[in-house]
């Protein structure tokens, strides 16, 4: 007879633990044919990209068709600038609207995973919650470079005056784009640009809050305009709870200020460009930054956002410059 | 008459480079009789909650760039500021954007994140500018902004932990936590042991602060190298007069190397690493200070002073006006 004490495990419990695990299942594969197809449907290869062992994938918020050329441009200006700059640096053209999924079926099941491409992603794909990101795959190794790393890489290629021009575009002109997104765009357009969603159902509208909350923290907007960034949080609460705490500052005035600063900067950039093609003979980093922003302001600007009309009507050099850069990549 | 409201008491405060730059600009652009400087330190005077603010009869303008744009447009020049055209004007704006977006973080680090400077210099200044109990809130706001800004460029805040913003030096940092685990049960065996333990802790704290200051200096050098390239070797960057971007740059440099700061690392580094620019800075600063001395610096009137009564009035005013009258924007 065994002596029972608090140290011995009761027989029924011991029996259970001796029996389990009944069977060990093999691990669930992280990708299935369905998920591969889904990823391929969101991936568009750069035109002219050659299959190689090193592949770069640019992750962007959303894509839209450029005029009716069948070519796809990133909807967000910073992603677009990066896309254009990628094309310039690697000698490729922007992708067509035929995704890798369609390529695969058309060419009798041959997958083309080794081509550099643009992929539509959610901001959750990045550790910093901001796009664009650059995913580099080399011999099975995968490196994800976040937006801040991309920015540092871009900055390292700039020298002298270009540093200052790039800074002016990146802060002052970019802030006007943020004003357009936060204060003028409809939820439908916000969803198209930042969530790649075309149906603005009640359910998909919820994600607008999420993507905008991460957007105000991108590229230092919340540091330059803490009042406006905090206001967005306040407005989210207002929509959810229905109560408004009055802002301590004059919102309209601050919004008008940001737009005015951008207008002044754009006027000077327009004057500087004048008859010149661009900042360099072939489109460089500063050209891509400016073109990305000017293109987006014109493409997505609303009727009541005055800056869009001003750019179209009064800054012909900027419009011509923008077309020059984009056409060089299409 | 124009009224420039800035941070300060008897003189303009070194906590606000833009206040100083705006005063320098007005002193250079206008005649002393055309404007006065009011050291009100009251952010409620500004529609966007930031100083400096310029009050004209009709308009209120805030922020350095807007003040420059407004005064240049509406008041004739005294020909002591460079009139720029074409590429130079774009470059001038670029440098201002660069200073506001990059060099500004270094100033914030020096004034707020460096614990020695913050505890012994910056925070006590607010006691001179604001009455009880408002002097507690404002430095915390600036501290938080500085912390966020510095972390965005990778300058981690040393001793970031509970109550660090009020000068409490905790050991919440990761390395310290690791070390703390090892010696968590350390009990001082004697008076001598206790003194040694305290000394070791202080040494570690100094080391951490120094490491961050070195990182800060690396960023400072990176930014200054870019700016120096634009400024060139002459006394002034664009022609024979000072430009608005130089005024802002010198205001920032003055705040970073203000004589009262206990930790002068950035100031010393600037002097030794950029001796030519430092020489220019000293000469130009002497000129600007001379112009500023001719201007009347006043204390705020009862209406504009940052008193508790005025604050309550301001908040009540915002609460009880209708949204339509508040110029609210619906998102």
XYZ file of C-alpha atoms in Angstrom:
661
model
C 0.000 0.000 0.000
C 1.442 3.286 -1.044
C 1.516 6.038 1.432
C -0.647 8.938 0.388
C 0.718 12.408 0.984
C 0.222 15.853 -0.551
C 3.316 15.207 -2.669
C 1.861 12.292 -4.676
C -0.204 13.093 -7.748
C -3.680 11.516 -7.592
C -4.052 8.531 -9.891
C -6.780 9.903 -12.245
C -4.813 13.094 -12.898
C -1.602 11.177 -13.469
C -3.474 8.980 -15.965
C -4.604 12.028 -17.944
C -1.120 13.542 -18.099
C 0.382 10.193 -19.070
C -2.072 9.858 -21.948
C -1.608 13.314 -23.454
C -0.571 14.325 -26.018
C -2.671 11.793 -27.884
C -1.191 12.891 -31.196
C 1.201 15.593 -32.297
C 0.071 17.468 -35.389
C 2.539 18.834 -37.898
C 2.814 22.620 -37.989
C 0.286 24.568 -39.995
C 1.999 26.087 -43.050
C 2.068 29.875 -42.893
C 0.977 30.172 -46.494
C -1.686 28.274 -48.370
C -2.434 28.326 -52.106
C -5.343 30.677 -51.325
C -3.195 33.116 -49.340
C -0.476 32.973 -52.014
C -3.077 33.904 -54.627
C -4.337 36.707 -52.409
C -0.823 38.103 -52.005
C -0.119 37.743 -55.728
C -3.335 39.616 -56.532
C -2.048 42.567 -54.530
C 1.415 42.489 -56.084
C 2.314 44.216 -59.330
C 5.747 43.726 -60.884
C 7.704 46.758 -62.128
C 7.772 46.832 -65.928
C 11.221 45.980 -67.209
C 12.324 44.322 -63.970
C 14.497 41.292 -64.633
C 14.219 38.081 -62.623
C 17.120 37.930 -60.227
C 18.129 36.377 -56.947
C 17.688 39.725 -55.219
C 14.171 41.005 -55.193
C 12.789 44.214 -53.716
C 9.143 44.721 -52.856
C 7.864 48.214 -52.136
C 4.923 48.134 -49.744
C 2.401 50.939 -50.309
C -1.068 51.844 -48.987
C -2.901 51.685 -52.285
C -2.550 51.968 -56.061
C -4.567 53.752 -58.698
C -4.449 53.969 -62.478
C -2.484 56.840 -64.042
C -4.808 58.584 -66.527
C -6.008 55.630 -68.654
C -2.624 54.158 -69.396
C -3.131 50.967 -67.440
C -0.114 51.904 -65.320
C -0.397 52.007 -61.547
C 0.849 54.760 -59.252
C 0.857 54.732 -55.460
C -1.967 56.838 -54.027
C -0.081 58.285 -51.067
C 2.483 60.977 -52.013
C 5.375 59.613 -49.935
C 4.825 56.125 -51.352
C 4.565 57.622 -54.822
C 7.833 59.553 -54.401
C 9.521 56.341 -53.331
C 8.002 54.425 -56.230
C 9.206 57.028 -58.747
C 12.641 57.160 -57.173
C 12.824 53.322 -57.243
C 12.033 53.399 -60.974
C 14.729 56.006 -61.608
C 17.399 54.237 -59.627
C 16.766 50.768 -61.027
C 15.901 51.696 -64.607
C 12.417 50.195 -64.481
C 8.935 51.574 -65.175
C 5.870 51.700 -62.909
C 3.780 48.493 -62.825
C 0.775 47.712 -65.018
C -2.624 46.864 -63.626
C -2.034 43.178 -64.290
C -1.165 41.636 -60.963
C 1.214 38.729 -60.451
C -1.815 36.479 -59.897
C -3.056 37.189 -63.422
C 0.469 36.825 -64.861
C 0.706 33.400 -63.296
C -2.524 32.084 -64.792
C -1.867 33.619 -68.200
C 1.592 32.150 -68.569
C 0.455 28.594 -67.817
C 1.158 28.578 -64.111
C 4.695 29.943 -64.145
C 5.121 32.008 -61.018
C 7.239 35.152 -61.220
C 8.276 35.683 -57.648
C 11.751 36.921 -58.485
C 10.613 40.239 -59.996
C 10.861 43.479 -58.048
C 7.358 44.723 -57.454
C 4.938 46.981 -55.633
C 2.632 45.394 -53.080
C -0.488 46.854 -51.504
C -0.204 46.459 -47.744
C -1.903 47.604 -44.573
C 0.005 49.937 -42.291
C 0.033 47.073 -39.798
C 2.585 45.339 -42.051
C 5.210 47.751 -40.775
C 6.630 47.661 -37.272
C 6.410 51.458 -37.180
C 2.807 51.449 -38.485
C 3.767 53.545 -41.471
C 4.367 52.896 -45.142
C 6.202 52.793 -47.523
C 8.398 49.894 -46.530
C 10.966 48.107 -48.646
C 11.175 44.329 -48.334
C 14.399 42.919 -49.722
C 14.680 39.210 -50.392
C 18.090 37.790 -51.148
C 18.788 34.067 -51.249
C 16.020 33.233 -48.850
C 16.964 36.054 -46.454
C 14.410 38.724 -45.887
C 15.123 42.259 -44.691
C 12.296 44.719 -44.068
C 13.354 48.354 -44.171
C 10.941 50.730 -42.503
C 10.023 54.230 -43.565
C 12.596 55.868 -41.279
C 15.399 53.722 -42.745
C 14.240 54.586 -46.254
C 14.255 58.276 -45.314
C 17.779 58.017 -43.897
C 18.909 56.230 -47.060
C 17.346 58.942 -49.243
C 18.940 61.678 -47.120
C 22.377 60.103 -47.490
C 22.119 60.631 -51.257
C 21.448 64.359 -50.943
C 24.064 67.056 -50.725
C 24.284 70.833 -50.362
C 21.253 72.770 -51.539
C 19.288 69.604 -52.288
C 19.153 68.822 -48.552
C 17.356 72.109 -47.900
C 15.021 71.805 -50.902
C 14.116 68.260 -49.850
C 13.461 69.440 -46.292
C 11.163 72.218 -47.455
C 9.185 69.795 -49.610
C 9.138 67.065 -46.962
C 7.884 69.276 -44.170
C 6.110 72.391 -45.435
C 4.525 71.024 -48.624
C 3.820 67.608 -47.104
C 1.891 69.218 -44.237
C -0.580 70.690 -46.750
C -1.245 67.162 -48.010
C -1.969 66.081 -44.425
C -4.414 68.970 -44.070
C -6.164 67.800 -47.233
C -6.397 64.252 -45.872
C -7.492 65.156 -42.352
C -9.831 68.063 -43.026
C -11.101 67.878 -46.599
C -11.169 64.332 -47.994
C -14.327 62.272 -47.654
C -14.191 58.892 -45.926
C -14.597 57.229 -49.330
C -11.450 58.889 -50.689
C -9.519 58.281 -47.470
C -10.405 54.606 -47.753
C -9.323 54.513 -51.394
C -6.003 56.202 -50.740
C -5.009 54.607 -47.445
C -6.881 51.311 -47.228
C -7.234 50.397 -50.908
C -10.951 49.867 -50.324
C -13.473 51.020 -52.913
C -16.701 50.257 -51.049
C -17.199 52.623 -48.155
C -19.375 50.349 -46.053
C -20.076 51.115 -42.427
C -17.665 48.371 -41.426
C -14.750 49.561 -43.549
C -15.244 53.116 -42.299
C -14.095 52.016 -38.866
C -10.610 51.391 -40.265
C -10.369 55.045 -41.313
C -9.822 56.032 -37.665
C -7.100 53.487 -37.363
C -5.165 54.449 -40.447
C -5.537 58.205 -39.794
C -4.309 57.801 -36.203
C -1.099 56.232 -37.463
C -0.868 58.727 -40.326
C -0.739 61.840 -38.123
C 2.424 60.427 -36.550
C 4.196 59.852 -39.883
C 6.969 62.097 -41.163
C 6.907 64.298 -38.035
C 3.497 65.914 -38.688
C 2.497 65.528 -35.017
C 5.729 67.208 -33.919
C 5.287 70.208 -36.204
C 1.561 70.533 -35.503
C 0.818 68.958 -32.120
C -2.487 70.838 -31.872
C -3.854 69.417 -35.107
C -2.626 65.909 -34.336
C -4.272 66.015 -30.905
C -7.424 67.394 -32.486
C -7.759 64.267 -34.608
C -7.790 62.079 -31.477
C -10.383 64.419 -30.013
C -12.558 64.122 -33.109
C -12.392 60.324 -33.046
C -13.773 60.473 -29.520
C -16.384 62.936 -30.703
C -17.604 60.517 -33.358
C -17.705 57.643 -30.921
C -19.084 59.426 -27.873
C -20.735 62.420 -29.488
C -19.234 64.991 -27.131
C -16.945 67.797 -28.124
C -14.445 69.455 -25.877
C -13.713 72.829 -27.404
C -10.207 73.156 -28.734
C -7.941 75.587 -26.902
C -6.802 77.081 -30.162
C -8.233 78.415 -33.392
C -8.398 75.346 -35.632
C -9.359 77.191 -38.773
C -6.519 79.636 -38.392
C -3.941 76.907 -37.876
C -5.244 74.937 -40.856
C -5.144 78.085 -43.006
C -1.594 78.780 -41.783
C -0.309 75.364 -42.831
C -1.870 75.719 -46.282
C -0.491 79.243 -46.629
C 3.029 78.089 -45.746
C 2.787 75.341 -48.356
C 1.447 77.821 -50.901
C 4.383 80.162 -50.288
C 6.856 77.276 -50.624
C 5.184 76.030 -53.819
C 5.209 79.542 -55.306
C 8.949 79.772 -54.689
C 9.556 76.288 -56.074
C 7.518 77.243 -59.144
C 9.619 80.368 -59.613
C 12.847 78.440 -59.108
C 11.919 75.761 -61.627
C 10.758 78.307 -64.214
C 11.981 77.020 -67.573
C 14.164 74.364 -65.999
C 13.168 70.747 -66.435
C 13.893 69.886 -62.833
C 16.471 70.078 -60.055
C 18.757 67.848 -62.147
C 19.001 66.776 -65.794
C 17.355 63.454 -65.029
C 14.767 63.144 -62.235
C 16.555 62.766 -58.897
C 15.403 62.355 -55.310
C 14.243 65.980 -54.872
C 12.358 65.821 -58.190
C 10.588 62.629 -57.126
C 9.644 64.108 -53.738
C 8.147 67.231 -55.276
C 6.431 65.416 -58.147
C 4.888 62.886 -55.760
C 3.322 65.632 -53.660
C 2.206 67.870 -56.529
C 0.683 64.896 -58.348
C -1.222 63.780 -55.232
C -2.462 67.304 -54.445
C -3.861 67.601 -57.978
C -5.166 64.033 -58.218
C -6.987 63.879 -54.883
C -7.677 67.569 -54.154
C -11.288 68.521 -53.488
C -13.173 71.533 -54.840
C -13.087 73.370 -51.515
C -9.343 72.784 -51.023
C -8.045 75.985 -52.582
C -4.408 74.939 -52.882
C -5.219 72.350 -55.568
C -6.823 75.008 -57.758
C -3.924 77.405 -57.116
C -1.364 74.784 -58.160
C -3.287 73.932 -61.328
C -3.960 77.546 -62.317
C -0.925 79.510 -61.105
C 2.042 77.153 -60.941
C 2.512 75.832 -64.508
C 6.181 75.034 -63.914
C 5.249 72.680 -61.055
C 2.604 70.919 -63.137
C 5.024 70.535 -66.077
C 7.749 69.292 -63.717
C 5.376 66.760 -62.192
C 4.407 65.420 -65.620
C 8.057 65.257 -66.662
C 8.980 63.095 -63.670
C 5.929 60.827 -63.841
C 6.135 60.366 -67.622
C 9.801 59.391 -67.264
C 8.699 56.484 -65.102
C 5.595 55.355 -66.993
C 1.998 100.170 -32.883
C 3.239 96.619 -33.174
C 3.509 94.510 -30.023
C 5.679 91.410 -29.976
C 4.701 89.048 -27.154
C 7.465 86.665 -26.158
C 8.652 84.358 -23.372
C 10.647 86.171 -20.717
C 10.573 88.542 -17.751
C 13.060 91.416 -17.724
C 14.695 90.074 -20.866
C 13.735 87.635 -23.605
C 13.936 84.050 -22.394
C 16.482 81.565 -23.766
C 13.818 78.830 -23.650
C 12.260 80.129 -26.857
C 14.672 80.575 -29.781
C 11.818 81.774 -32.008
C 10.949 84.557 -29.546
C 14.547 85.692 -29.642
C 14.747 85.388 -33.437
C 11.527 87.375 -33.912
C 12.850 90.144 -31.658
C 16.153 90.209 -33.580
C 14.262 90.328 -36.860
C 11.978 93.208 -35.829
C 14.925 95.111 -34.351
C 16.740 94.742 -37.684
C 13.810 95.378 -39.980
C 11.981 98.202 -38.202
C 12.915 101.353 -36.343
C 12.833 100.994 -32.519
C 9.882 103.389 -32.259
C 7.713 101.212 -34.517
C 7.286 98.322 -32.104
C 7.656 97.165 -28.517
C 8.522 93.806 -26.988
C 6.232 92.502 -24.245
C 7.514 89.612 -22.144
C 4.029 88.328 -21.387
C 4.807 84.546 -21.408
C 1.080 83.993 -21.934
C 0.337 81.361 -24.586
C -3.381 82.170 -24.469
C -2.661 85.358 -26.403
C -1.871 83.269 -29.443
C -4.663 81.730 -31.507
C -2.552 78.591 -31.934
C -1.199 78.512 -28.394
C 2.414 79.319 -29.148
C 4.686 82.296 -28.622
C 6.004 84.560 -30.147
C 2.897 86.485 -31.185
C 2.817 89.762 -33.065
C -0.185 91.989 -32.417
C -1.004 94.643 -34.949
C -4.093 96.870 -34.777
C -6.007 94.478 -36.982
C -4.222 91.181 -37.027
C -2.576 88.632 -34.763
C 0.308 86.719 -36.291
C 2.204 83.938 -34.548
C 5.377 81.960 -35.190
C 8.670 83.234 -36.571
C 8.029 82.559 -40.277
C 4.592 84.191 -40.257
C 5.857 87.224 -38.354
C 8.652 87.624 -40.918
C 6.238 87.250 -43.841
C 3.688 89.668 -42.358
C 6.143 92.404 -41.395
C 8.027 92.167 -44.692
C 4.770 92.529 -46.587
C 3.207 95.358 -44.584
C 6.106 97.450 -43.323
C 8.841 99.061 -45.354
C 12.310 97.774 -44.722
C 15.082 99.534 -42.845
C 17.465 97.823 -45.299
C 19.288 95.769 -42.686
C 17.795 92.432 -43.799
C 18.859 90.838 -47.076
C 16.235 91.117 -49.802
C 16.355 87.776 -51.531
C 15.193 86.676 -54.944
C 15.066 83.486 -56.986
C 17.154 80.613 -55.735
C 18.346 82.413 -52.583
C 14.789 82.913 -51.277
C 14.010 79.219 -51.778
C 17.244 78.244 -50.081
C 16.516 80.615 -47.191
C 13.120 78.939 -46.684
C 14.755 75.526 -46.955
C 17.258 76.339 -44.220
C 14.459 77.655 -41.969
C 12.512 74.420 -42.518
C 15.687 72.456 -41.772
C 16.331 74.357 -38.536
C 12.724 73.995 -37.378
C 12.657 70.301 -38.189
C 16.142 69.182 -37.168
C 18.264 71.641 -35.202
C 15.247 72.470 -33.041
C 15.420 68.957 -31.536
C 18.970 69.603 -30.360
C 17.863 72.818 -28.648
C 15.023 70.900 -27.000
C 17.457 68.201 -25.882
C 19.821 70.730 -24.345
C 17.072 72.637 -22.516
C 14.739 69.848 -21.422
C 16.136 66.345 -21.812
C 19.571 66.948 -20.330
C 18.593 66.442 -16.709
C 21.227 68.773 -15.267
C 20.131 71.662 -17.488
C 16.440 70.974 -17.006
C 16.522 70.636 -13.233
C 18.914 73.456 -12.495
C 18.169 75.953 -15.241
C 15.094 75.513 -17.453
C 12.498 74.454 -14.893
C 13.361 77.170 -12.345
C 12.999 79.778 -15.120
C 9.265 79.108 -15.350
C 8.871 80.185 -11.736
C 9.933 83.638 -12.840
C 7.565 83.718 -15.828
C 4.389 82.175 -14.431
C 2.553 82.550 -11.113
C 1.476 79.713 -8.825
C 0.185 77.106 -9.752
C 0.732 77.509 -13.478
C 4.490 77.279 -13.327
C 4.202 73.514 -12.751
C 2.169 72.648 -15.830
C 3.907 74.534 -18.613
C 7.443 73.069 -18.265
C 5.924 69.573 -18.247
C 4.183 70.282 -21.543
C 7.433 71.447 -23.091
C 9.258 68.500 -21.566
C 6.796 66.036 -23.118
C 7.091 67.710 -26.513
C 10.886 67.595 -26.273
C 10.840 63.951 -25.241
C 8.658 62.992 -28.200
C 10.757 65.038 -30.616
C 14.070 63.623 -29.401
C 12.832 60.052 -29.489
C 11.678 60.530 -33.080
C 15.284 61.021 -34.184
C 16.581 58.257 -31.947
C 17.777 60.321 -29.005
C 16.561 58.204 -26.113
C 15.803 60.029 -22.943
C 18.224 59.073 -20.173
C 16.630 57.956 -16.933
C 13.223 57.844 -18.558
C 11.094 56.492 -15.816
C 8.445 57.315 -13.329
C 8.642 60.995 -12.327
C 11.720 61.571 -14.520
C 10.112 64.712 -15.932
C 10.242 66.432 -12.563
C 13.901 65.690 -12.178
C 13.588 62.406 -10.298
C 16.525 60.245 -11.340
C 15.166 56.734 -11.268
C 16.858 53.633 -12.586
C 14.155 52.406 -14.896
C 16.467 52.080 -17.869
C 16.991 48.599 -19.215
C 20.663 48.264 -18.301
C 19.995 49.558 -14.842
C 17.122 47.123 -14.434
C 19.439 44.261 -15.344
C 22.022 45.407 -12.870
C 19.344 46.053 -10.319
C 18.280 42.396 -10.566
C 21.751 41.229 -9.662
C 22.161 43.515 -6.750
C 18.535 43.897 -5.787
C 19.070 42.478 -2.366
C 22.220 44.443 -1.801
C 22.156 45.625 1.723
C 24.748 48.086 2.824
C 27.017 46.174 5.164
C 28.561 49.268 6.581
C 28.565 53.027 6.236
C 31.531 52.739 3.851
C 29.708 50.190 1.672
C 26.642 52.416 1.487
C 28.746 55.367 0.352
C 30.393 53.220 -2.306
C 27.055 51.942 -3.589
C 25.736 55.472 -3.860
C 28.876 56.584 -5.665
C 28.609 53.722 -8.138
C 24.999 54.607 -8.853
C 25.884 58.232 -9.460
C 28.718 57.231 -11.784
C 26.348 55.090 -13.825
C 23.880 57.934 -14.085
C 26.605 60.335 -15.247
C 27.792 57.777 -17.808
C 24.285 57.359 -19.215
C 23.843 61.122 -19.508
C 27.221 61.482 -21.189
C 26.423 58.723 -23.672
C 23.219 60.521 -24.692
C 24.995 63.862 -24.888
C 27.554 62.274 -27.226
C 24.755 61.022 -29.457
C 23.243 64.491 -29.345
C 26.580 66.004 -30.418
C 26.748 63.555 -33.320
C 23.347 64.760 -34.542
C 24.371 68.366 -33.933
C 27.442 67.885 -36.132
C 25.407 66.167 -38.842
C 22.912 69.054 -38.985
C 25.479 71.817 -38.667
C 27.614 70.345 -41.476
C 24.629 70.602 -43.811
C 23.893 74.174 -42.738
C 27.518 75.364 -42.862
C 27.713 74.189 -46.462
C 24.917 76.618 -47.359
C 26.183 79.521 -45.224
C 29.573 79.630 -46.960
C 32.640 81.417 -45.664
C 31.546 85.060 -45.875
C 30.102 87.020 -42.964
C 26.579 86.687 -44.373
C 25.239 83.811 -46.448
C 23.378 85.873 -49.045
C 25.094 89.129 -49.997
C 26.113 91.797 -47.503
C 23.133 91.661 -45.134
C 21.795 89.136 -42.702
C 19.015 86.812 -43.872
C 16.080 85.484 -41.866
C 17.435 81.935 -41.779
C 20.693 83.146 -40.230
C 18.780 85.063 -37.542
C 16.905 81.890 -36.609
C 20.101 79.839 -36.643
C 21.941 82.277 -34.386
C 18.971 82.426 -32.009
C 19.064 78.640 -31.676
C 22.819 78.627 -31.193
C 22.491 81.298 -28.536
C 19.897 79.271 -26.633
C 22.018 76.098 -26.843
C 25.105 77.859 -25.506
C 23.358 80.235 -23.094
C 25.838 81.243 -20.341
C 23.522 80.166 -17.490
C 23.273 76.523 -18.615
C 25.076 74.153 -16.217
C 25.908 71.674 -19.002
C 27.715 73.590 -21.736
C 28.637 70.536 -23.841
C 26.931 71.705 -27.049
C 28.170 75.284 -26.681
C 31.751 74.159 -26.154
C 31.533 71.660 -28.987
C 30.215 74.366 -31.320
C 33.026 76.720 -30.389
C 35.748 74.134 -30.894
C 34.387 72.311 -33.929
C 33.254 75.343 -35.919
C 35.649 78.132 -34.881
C 34.977 80.286 -37.989
C 31.220 80.070 -37.678
C 31.533 80.717 -33.946
C 33.535 83.851 -34.689
C 30.817 85.014 -37.118
C 28.170 84.140 -34.563
C 29.851 86.289 -31.888
C 30.239 89.280 -34.226
C 26.683 89.102 -35.592
C 25.203 88.470 -32.133
C 26.925 91.622 -30.812
C 25.358 93.627 -33.657
C 21.926 92.126 -33.122
C 22.089 92.655 -29.357
C 23.037 96.297 -29.917
C 19.940 96.771 -32.107
C 17.797 95.002 -29.540
C 19.001 97.254 -26.716
C 17.406 100.236 -28.450
C 13.973 98.589 -28.204
C 11.663 98.946 -25.215
C 11.057 95.645 -23.379
C 7.893 95.856 -21.273
C 6.175 93.631 -18.743
C 2.675 92.481 -19.651
C -0.362 94.535 -18.664
C -2.889 92.973 -16.264
C -5.047 91.891 -19.207
C -2.251 90.041 -20.962
C -0.464 88.634 -17.935
C -0.641 84.845 -17.451
C -2.562 85.056 -14.167
C -4.915 82.410 -12.810
C -7.908 84.745 -13.246
C -7.084 85.304 -16.913
C -6.657 81.574 -17.444
C -10.063 80.806 -15.925
C -11.596 83.551 -18.058
C -9.971 82.100 -21.181
C -11.128 78.536 -20.540
C -14.651 79.720 -19.656
C -14.679 81.776 -22.829
C -13.867 78.717 -24.930
C -16.415 76.564 -23.102
C -19.370 78.889 -23.304
C -19.089 80.194 -26.844
C -21.116 78.434 -29.506
C -19.218 76.063 -31.813
C -20.042 78.297 -34.791
C -18.408 81.279 -33.079
C -15.391 79.187 -32.161
C -14.465 78.610 -35.787
C -14.528 74.880 -35.221
C -13.797 72.681 -38.183
C -15.870 69.549 -38.571
C -13.863 66.518 -39.604
